[in-house]
CSV table of C-alpha atoms in Angstrom, one decimal:
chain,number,residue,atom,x,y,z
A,1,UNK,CA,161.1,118.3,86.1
A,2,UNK,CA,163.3,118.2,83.0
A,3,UNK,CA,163.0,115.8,80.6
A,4,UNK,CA,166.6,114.3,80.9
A,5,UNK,CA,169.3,115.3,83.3
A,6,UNK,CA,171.9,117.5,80.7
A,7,UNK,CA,173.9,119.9,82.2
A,8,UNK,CA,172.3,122.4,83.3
A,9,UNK,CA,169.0,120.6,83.4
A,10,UNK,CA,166.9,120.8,86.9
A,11,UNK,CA,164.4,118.3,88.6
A,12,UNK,CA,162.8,119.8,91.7
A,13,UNK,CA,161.1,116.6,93.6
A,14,UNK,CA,160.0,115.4,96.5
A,15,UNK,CA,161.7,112.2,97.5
A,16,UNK,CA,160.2,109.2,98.8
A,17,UNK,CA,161.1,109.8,102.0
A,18,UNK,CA,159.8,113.3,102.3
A,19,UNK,CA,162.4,115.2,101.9
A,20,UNK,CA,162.9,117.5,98.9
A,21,UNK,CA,165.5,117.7,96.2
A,22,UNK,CA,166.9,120.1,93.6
A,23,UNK,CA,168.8,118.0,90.9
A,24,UNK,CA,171.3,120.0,89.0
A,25,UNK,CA,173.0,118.3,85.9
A,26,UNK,CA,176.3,119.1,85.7
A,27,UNK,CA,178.1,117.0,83.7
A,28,UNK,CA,181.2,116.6,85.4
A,29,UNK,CA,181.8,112.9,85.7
A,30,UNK,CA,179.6,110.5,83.0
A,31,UNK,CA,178.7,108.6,86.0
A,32,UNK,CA,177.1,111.1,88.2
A,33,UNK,CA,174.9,112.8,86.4
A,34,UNK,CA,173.8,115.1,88.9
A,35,UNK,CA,174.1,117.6,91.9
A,36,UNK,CA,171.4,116.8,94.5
A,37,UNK,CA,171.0,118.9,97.0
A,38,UNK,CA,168.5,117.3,100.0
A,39,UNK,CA,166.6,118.9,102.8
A,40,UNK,CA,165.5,117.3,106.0
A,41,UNK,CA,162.8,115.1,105.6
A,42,UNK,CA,159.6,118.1,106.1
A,43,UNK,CA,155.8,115.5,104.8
A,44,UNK,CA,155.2,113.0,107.2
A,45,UNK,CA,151.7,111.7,108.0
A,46,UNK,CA,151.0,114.7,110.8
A,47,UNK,CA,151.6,117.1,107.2
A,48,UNK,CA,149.4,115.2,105.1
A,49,UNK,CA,146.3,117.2,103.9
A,50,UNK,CA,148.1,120.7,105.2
A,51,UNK,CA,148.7,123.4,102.4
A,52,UNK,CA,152.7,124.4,102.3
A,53,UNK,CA,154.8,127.5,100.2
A,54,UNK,CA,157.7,125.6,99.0
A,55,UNK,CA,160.4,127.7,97.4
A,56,UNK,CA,164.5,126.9,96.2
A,57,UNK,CA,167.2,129.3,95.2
A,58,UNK,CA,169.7,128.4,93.5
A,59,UNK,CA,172.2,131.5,93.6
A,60,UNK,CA,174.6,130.5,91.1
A,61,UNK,CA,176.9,134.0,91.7
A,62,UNK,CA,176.6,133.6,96.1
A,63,UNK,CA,177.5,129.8,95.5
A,64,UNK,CA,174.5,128.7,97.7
A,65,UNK,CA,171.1,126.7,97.2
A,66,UNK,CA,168.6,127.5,99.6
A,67,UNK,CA,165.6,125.6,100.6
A,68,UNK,CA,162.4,127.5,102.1
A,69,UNK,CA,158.9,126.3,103.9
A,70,UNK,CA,156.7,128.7,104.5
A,71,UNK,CA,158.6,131.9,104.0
A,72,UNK,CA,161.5,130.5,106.7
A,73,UNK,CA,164.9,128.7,105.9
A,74,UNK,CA,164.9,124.7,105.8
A,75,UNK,CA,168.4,124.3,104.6
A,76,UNK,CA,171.0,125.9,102.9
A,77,UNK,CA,173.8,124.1,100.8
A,78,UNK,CA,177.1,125.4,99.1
A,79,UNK,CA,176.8,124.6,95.2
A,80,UNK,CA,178.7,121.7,94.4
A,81,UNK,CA,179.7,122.1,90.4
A,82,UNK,CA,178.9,126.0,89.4
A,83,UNK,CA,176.6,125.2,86.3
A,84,UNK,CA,174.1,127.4,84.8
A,85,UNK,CA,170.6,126.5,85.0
A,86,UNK,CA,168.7,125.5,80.9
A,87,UNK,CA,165.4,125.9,81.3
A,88,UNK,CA,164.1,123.2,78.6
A,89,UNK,CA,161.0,121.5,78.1
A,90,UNK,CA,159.8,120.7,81.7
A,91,UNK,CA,156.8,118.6,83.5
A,92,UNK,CA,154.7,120.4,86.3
A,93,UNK,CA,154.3,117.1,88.8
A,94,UNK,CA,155.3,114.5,86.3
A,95,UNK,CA,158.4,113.2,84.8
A,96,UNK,CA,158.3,111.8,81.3
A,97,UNK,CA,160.7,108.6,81.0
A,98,UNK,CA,163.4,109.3,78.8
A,99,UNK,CA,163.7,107.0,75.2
A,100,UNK,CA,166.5,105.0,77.5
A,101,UNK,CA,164.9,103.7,79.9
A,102,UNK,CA,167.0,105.1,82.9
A,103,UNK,CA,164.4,106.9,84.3
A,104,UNK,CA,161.9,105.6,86.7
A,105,UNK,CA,158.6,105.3,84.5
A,106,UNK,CA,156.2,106.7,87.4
A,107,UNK,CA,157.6,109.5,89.0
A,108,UNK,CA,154.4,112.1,89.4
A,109,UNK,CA,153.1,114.3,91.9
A,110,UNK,CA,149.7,113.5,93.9
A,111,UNK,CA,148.2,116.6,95.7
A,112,UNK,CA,147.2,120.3,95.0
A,113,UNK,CA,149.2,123.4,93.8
A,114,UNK,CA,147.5,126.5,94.0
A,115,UNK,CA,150.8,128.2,92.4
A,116,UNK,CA,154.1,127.9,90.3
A,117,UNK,CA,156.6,130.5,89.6
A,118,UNK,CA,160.2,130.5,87.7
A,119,UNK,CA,162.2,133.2,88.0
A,120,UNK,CA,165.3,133.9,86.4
A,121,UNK,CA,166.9,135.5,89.7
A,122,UNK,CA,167.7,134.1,93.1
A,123,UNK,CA,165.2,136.1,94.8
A,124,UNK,CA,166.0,137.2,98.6
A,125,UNK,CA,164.8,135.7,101.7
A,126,UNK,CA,162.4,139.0,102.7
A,127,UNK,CA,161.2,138.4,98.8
A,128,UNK,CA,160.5,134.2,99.5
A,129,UNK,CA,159.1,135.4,103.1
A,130,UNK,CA,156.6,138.0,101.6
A,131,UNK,CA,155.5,135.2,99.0
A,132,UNK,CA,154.7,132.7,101.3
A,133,UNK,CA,152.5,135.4,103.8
């Protein structure tokens, strides 16, 4: 997660509820700071303890945000503002609270990742498929 929500800045989280989101500043109204885009609701109690590939493109030029589990499609949503990812200084499973105070202070991930990857292009379903095998 990004320290902050700029333009262009990106928190990948999941929610609560158990559902995941990608966060996408964008800057277009001071009040709405970002573009969330939300999947299903996928951890529940029966997923607890399981190991899962998670993977999100966000294909800026195809206009589309995809969400994967497992190598297969979860969801697929139509980018709201076209903004440019900016990679900045980022948290693996934590999010620092910003000097504000808008942020929730706890906001951290329990649990194991074997992995983490950035790439700087949307990679295709047969590439997210073979990664997750």
């Amino acid at each position: 997660m990004s320290q902050g929500i700029a333009e262009g800045h990106m928190h990948w989280q999941i929610l609560h509820d158990g559902s995941l989101c990608l966060g996408v500043g964008s800057g277009k109204h001071p009040d709405v700071r970002s573009d969330d885009y939300i999947t299903p609701v996928i951890f529940t109690p029966e997923r607890f303890g399981q190991w899962v590939h998670l993977a999100v493109v966000y294909d800026l030029p195809g206009g589309e945000v995809t969400f994967y589990l497992n190598g297969g499609i979860l969801s697929k949503h139509p980018v709201q503002t076209p903004t440019e990812l900016t990679p900045v200084m980022m948290e693996l499973g934590n999010w620092t609270p910003s000097p504000d105070k808008r942020q929730q202070p706890v906001r951290n991930f329990a649990g194991c990742m074997d992995e983490f990857s950035l790439y700087t292009a949307a990679l295709h379903p047969d590439e997210i498929r073979a990664l997750a095998e």
